[in-house]
Coordinates of N, CA and C in Angstrom, one line a residue:
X1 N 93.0 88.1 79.7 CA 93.2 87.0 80.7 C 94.4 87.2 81.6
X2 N 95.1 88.0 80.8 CA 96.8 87.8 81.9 C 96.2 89.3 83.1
X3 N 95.4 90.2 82.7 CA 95.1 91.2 84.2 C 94.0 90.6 84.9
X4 N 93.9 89.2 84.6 CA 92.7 88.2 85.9 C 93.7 88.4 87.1
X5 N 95.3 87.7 87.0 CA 95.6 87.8 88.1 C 96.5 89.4 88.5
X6 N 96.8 89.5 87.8 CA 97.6 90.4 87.7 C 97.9 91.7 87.0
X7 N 97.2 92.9 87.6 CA 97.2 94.0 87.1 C 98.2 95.1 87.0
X8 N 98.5 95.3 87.9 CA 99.9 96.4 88.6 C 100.5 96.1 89.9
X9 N 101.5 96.7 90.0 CA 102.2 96.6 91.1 C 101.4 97.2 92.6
X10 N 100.7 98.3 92.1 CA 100.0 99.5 93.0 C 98.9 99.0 93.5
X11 N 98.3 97.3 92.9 CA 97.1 96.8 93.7 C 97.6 96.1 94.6
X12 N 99.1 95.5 94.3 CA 99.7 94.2 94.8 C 99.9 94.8 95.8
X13 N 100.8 96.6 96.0 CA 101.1 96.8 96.7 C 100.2 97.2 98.0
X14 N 99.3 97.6 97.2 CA 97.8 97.7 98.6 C 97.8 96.9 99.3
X15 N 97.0 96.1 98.8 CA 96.6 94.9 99.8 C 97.3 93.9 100.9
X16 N 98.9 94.6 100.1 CA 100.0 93.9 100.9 C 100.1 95.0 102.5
X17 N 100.1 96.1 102.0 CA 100.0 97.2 103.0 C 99.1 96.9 103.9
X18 N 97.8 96.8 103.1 CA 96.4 96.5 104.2 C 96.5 95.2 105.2
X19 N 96.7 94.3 104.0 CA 96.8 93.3 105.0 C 97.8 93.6 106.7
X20 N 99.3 93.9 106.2 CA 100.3 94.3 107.1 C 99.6 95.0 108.4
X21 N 98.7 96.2 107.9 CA 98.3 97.2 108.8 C 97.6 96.5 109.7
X22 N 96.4 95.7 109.2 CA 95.4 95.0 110.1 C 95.9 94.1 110.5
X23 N 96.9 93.4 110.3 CA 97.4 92.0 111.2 C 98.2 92.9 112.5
X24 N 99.2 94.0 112.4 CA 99.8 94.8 113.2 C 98.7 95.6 114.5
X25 N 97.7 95.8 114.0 CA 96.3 96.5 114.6 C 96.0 95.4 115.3
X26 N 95.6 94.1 114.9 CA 94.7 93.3 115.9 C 95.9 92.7 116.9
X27 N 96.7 92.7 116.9 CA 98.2 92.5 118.0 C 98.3 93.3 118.8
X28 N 98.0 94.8 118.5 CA 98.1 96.0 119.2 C 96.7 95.8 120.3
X29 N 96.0 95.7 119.9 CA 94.6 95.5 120.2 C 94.7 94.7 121.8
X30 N 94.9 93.1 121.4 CA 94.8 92.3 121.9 C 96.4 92.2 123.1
X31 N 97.5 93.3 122.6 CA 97.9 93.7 123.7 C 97.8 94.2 124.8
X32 N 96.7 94.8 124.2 CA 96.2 96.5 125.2 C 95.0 95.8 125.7
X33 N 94.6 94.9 125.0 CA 93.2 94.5 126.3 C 93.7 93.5 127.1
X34 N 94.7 93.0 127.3 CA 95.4 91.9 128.0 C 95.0 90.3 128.2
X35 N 96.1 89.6 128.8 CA 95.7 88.4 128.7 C 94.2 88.2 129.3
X36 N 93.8 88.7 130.4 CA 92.5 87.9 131.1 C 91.5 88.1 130.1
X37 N 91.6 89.3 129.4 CA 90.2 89.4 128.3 C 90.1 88.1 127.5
X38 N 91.6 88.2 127.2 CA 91.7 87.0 126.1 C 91.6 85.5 126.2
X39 N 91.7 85.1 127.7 CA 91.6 84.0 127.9 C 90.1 83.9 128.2
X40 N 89.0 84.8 128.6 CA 87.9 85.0 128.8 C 87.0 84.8 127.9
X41 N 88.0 85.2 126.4 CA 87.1 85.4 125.0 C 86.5 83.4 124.8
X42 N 85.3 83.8 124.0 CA 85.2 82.4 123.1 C 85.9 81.7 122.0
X43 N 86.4 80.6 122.0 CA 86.8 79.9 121.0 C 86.2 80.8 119.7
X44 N 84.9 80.6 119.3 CA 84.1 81.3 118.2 C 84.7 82.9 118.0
X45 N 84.4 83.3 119.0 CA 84.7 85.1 119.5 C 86.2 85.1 118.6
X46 N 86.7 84.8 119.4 CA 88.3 84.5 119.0 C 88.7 84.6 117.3
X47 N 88.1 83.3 117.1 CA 88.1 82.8 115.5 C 87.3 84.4 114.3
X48 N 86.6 84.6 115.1 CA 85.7 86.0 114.1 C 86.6 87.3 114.6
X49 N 87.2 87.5 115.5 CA 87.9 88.3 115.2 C 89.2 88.3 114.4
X50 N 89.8 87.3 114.5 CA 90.9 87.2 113.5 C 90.6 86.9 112.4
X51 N 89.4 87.0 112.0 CA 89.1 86.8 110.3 C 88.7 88.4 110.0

């Protein structure tokens, strides 16, 4: 029961990484395509890319 939440450091540290990477990527992204794209985008559009 106690490795339900918690296994090692080395998964914790993944996902912390991953997450970091892709939040840093979709900022880069959405720099580089600039504001007019982004005000152009859909509300929906919008919401499914940042998930």
């Amino acid at each position: 029961m106690e490795k339900l939440f918690f296994d090692n450091w080395d998964s914790i540290f993944r996902t912390l990484t991953i997450g970091i990477l892709t939040y840093l990527s979709l900022i880069l992204m959405l720099r580089i395509s600039g504001k007019r794209t982004l005000s152009q985008m859909r509300s929906l559009i919008l919401l499914l890319l940042l998930l």
